[in-house]
Short mmCIF file of C-alpha atoms in Angstrom, two decimals:
data_model
loop_
_atom_site.label_atom_id
_atom_site.label_comp_id
_atom_site.label_asym_id
_atom_site.label_seq_id
_atom_site.Cartn_x
_atom_site.Cartn_y
_atom_site.Cartn_z
CA MET O 12 -50.43 -51.91 -100.73
CA PRO O 13 -49.04 -48.34 -100.87
CA ASN O 14 -46.58 -49.11 -98.04
CA LYS O 15 -45.40 -52.24 -99.86
CA LEU O 16 -45.05 -50.29 -103.10
CA ASN O 17 -43.06 -47.60 -101.30
CA SER O 18 -40.64 -50.21 -99.90
CA TYR O 19 -40.03 -51.55 -103.44
CA PHE O 20 -39.25 -48.07 -104.73
CA VAL O 21 -36.98 -47.25 -101.81
CA CYS O 22 -35.05 -50.46 -102.48
CA LEU O 23 -34.81 -49.66 -106.19
CA LEU O 24 -33.79 -46.10 -105.37
CA TYR O 25 -30.72 -47.47 -103.57
CA CYS O 26 -30.21 -50.56 -105.70
CA LEU O 27 -29.86 -48.87 -109.08
CA PRO O 28 -27.10 -46.39 -108.14
CA ALA O 29 -25.20 -49.12 -106.25
CA THR O 30 -25.48 -51.44 -109.24
CA TRP O 31 -24.32 -48.72 -111.62
CA LYS O 32 -21.37 -47.93 -109.34
CA ALA O 33 -20.34 -51.60 -109.31
CA LEU O 34 -20.55 -51.81 -113.10
CA ARG O 35 -18.72 -48.56 -113.84
CA GLY O 36 -15.89 -49.31 -111.47
CA SER O 37 -14.99 -47.63 -108.24
CA GLU O 38 -12.05 -47.19 -105.93
CA GLU O 39 -13.30 -50.17 -103.93
CA PRO O 40 -14.75 -52.55 -106.56
CA GLU O 41 -15.33 -55.51 -104.20
CA LYS O 42 -17.25 -53.31 -101.77
CA ALA O 43 -19.34 -51.83 -104.61
CA VAL O 44 -20.23 -55.30 -105.93
CA GLU O 45 -21.08 -56.53 -102.43
CA GLU O 46 -23.34 -53.53 -101.77
CA ALA O 47 -25.16 -53.96 -105.08
CA CYS O 48 -25.65 -57.70 -104.48
CA GLU O 49 -27.00 -57.10 -100.95
CA LEU O 50 -29.58 -54.65 -102.28
CA GLN O 51 -30.54 -57.05 -105.07
CA LYS O 52 -31.07 -59.77 -102.43
CA ILE O 53 -33.70 -57.55 -100.82
CA LEU O 54 -35.53 -57.38 -104.16
CA GLU O 55 -35.15 -61.13 -104.60
CA ASN O 56 -36.70 -61.74 -101.17
CA GLU O 57 -39.69 -59.63 -102.18
CA LEU O 58 -40.37 -61.90 -105.13
CA LYS O 59 -40.99 -64.86 -102.82
CA ASP O 60 -42.51 -67.51 -105.13
CA LYS O 61 -44.17 -65.02 -107.46
CA LYS O 62 -43.50 -64.76 -111.16
CA PHE O 63 -43.43 -60.95 -111.01
CA PHE O 64 -43.36 -58.45 -108.15
CA ALA O 65 -47.10 -57.89 -108.66
CA GLY O 66 -47.88 -61.62 -108.76
CA GLU O 67 -48.66 -63.43 -112.00
CA THR O 68 -48.67 -60.32 -114.18
CA VAL O 69 -46.23 -57.49 -114.79
CA GLY O 70 -46.79 -54.49 -112.55
CA LEU O 71 -45.31 -51.06 -112.00
CA VAL O 72 -42.38 -52.32 -109.90
CA ASP O 73 -41.43 -54.81 -112.62
CA ILE O 74 -41.37 -52.04 -115.20
CA VAL O 75 -39.32 -49.75 -112.98
CA ALA O 76 -36.87 -52.61 -112.35
CA ASN O 77 -36.38 -53.29 -116.07
CA PHE O 78 -32.79 -52.08 -115.75
CA ILE O 79 -32.03 -55.18 -113.70
CA ALA O 80 -34.03 -57.48 -115.94
CA PHE O 81 -32.54 -56.55 -119.29
CA TRP O 82 -29.77 -53.98 -119.15
CA LEU O 83 -27.85 -55.33 -116.17
CA ARG O 84 -27.26 -58.73 -117.73
CA THR O 85 -26.06 -57.11 -120.95
CA ILE O 86 -23.77 -54.57 -119.31
CA GLN O 87 -22.25 -57.02 -116.83
CA GLU O 88 -21.27 -59.21 -119.78
CA LEU O 89 -19.43 -56.27 -121.33
CA VAL O 90 -17.57 -55.06 -118.27
CA GLY O 91 -16.85 -58.48 -116.78
CA VAL O 92 -18.55 -57.88 -113.42
CA GLU O 93 -21.08 -60.48 -112.33
CA LEU O 94 -23.85 -59.12 -110.15
CA LEU O 95 -26.85 -61.12 -111.29
CA SER O 96 -26.50 -64.83 -111.91
CA LYS O 97 -28.65 -67.90 -111.48
CA GLU O 98 -26.32 -69.11 -108.74
CA LYS O 99 -26.23 -65.87 -106.71
CA LEU O 100 -29.83 -64.71 -107.07
CA PRO O 101 -31.95 -67.48 -108.62
CA LYS O 102 -35.37 -65.86 -108.07
CA LEU O 103 -34.28 -62.47 -109.40
CA TYR O 104 -32.53 -64.15 -112.34
CA ASN O 105 -35.67 -66.16 -113.18
CA TRP O 106 -37.77 -63.01 -112.83
CA SER O 107 -35.48 -61.24 -115.32
CA ASP O 108 -35.98 -64.12 -117.79
CA GLU O 109 -39.76 -63.92 -117.35
CA PHE O 110 -39.78 -60.14 -117.71
CA CYS O 111 -37.67 -60.22 -120.87
CA SER O 112 -39.82 -62.96 -122.38
CA VAL O 113 -42.94 -60.82 -121.93
CA PHE O 114 -41.32 -57.82 -123.63
CA GLN O 115 -39.13 -59.74 -126.09
CA GLU O 116 -40.72 -58.14 -129.15
CA ASN O 117 -40.03 -54.65 -127.75
CA LEU O 118 -36.44 -55.19 -126.65
CA PRO O 119 -33.42 -55.00 -128.92
CA PRO O 120 -31.72 -58.35 -129.65
CA LYS O 121 -29.09 -58.87 -126.97
CA ASN O 122 -26.32 -59.83 -129.41
CA LYS O 123 -26.80 -56.57 -131.35
CA LEU O 124 -26.92 -54.56 -128.15
CA VAL O 125 -23.71 -56.15 -126.87
CA ALA O 126 -21.98 -55.48 -130.21
CA HIS O 127 -23.18 -51.86 -130.17
CA PHE O 128 -21.99 -51.21 -126.61
CA ARG O 129 -18.73 -53.07 -127.18
CA GLY O 130 -18.02 -50.75 -130.13
CA ARG O 131 -18.88 -47.68 -128.06
CA LEU O 132 -16.75 -48.91 -125.18
CA GLN O 133 -13.79 -49.53 -127.49
CA SER O 134 -14.14 -46.11 -129.13
CA THR O 135 -14.28 -44.45 -125.71
CA THR O 136 -11.19 -46.36 -124.58
CA THR O 137 -9.35 -45.45 -127.78
CA THR O 138 -10.31 -41.77 -127.45
CA THR O 139 -9.21 -41.52 -123.82
CA THR O 140 -5.90 -43.34 -124.35
CA SER O 141 -4.95 -41.41 -127.47
CA GLY O 142 -6.13 -38.02 -126.20
#
């Protein structure tokens, strides 16, 4: 199991920065999105037919990957970049739904989070264009 766990973390180690780069914009946005999606496909393949990476219950890898489960779907809505969708990555998308349903009581409501980040994004844009 340690070797399998290490492969998950190595994938996440590369996946998270690539995903962030695709969301924040880059000089080559199509390439950044493609790289992030390819790395997410590796994670999706590891899910196989399991509910969570650990099987039927949430494990360490699921918790580490919470950025993909909750934050990615919120941020991609704000910036207009689609990395995770039911069509592109159905297993990973379903996993994110399952993960969020388990921790629903501990996560902020998505509509409030989107409104909060939208306000911050607008204030940042206003500050940089007026400054």
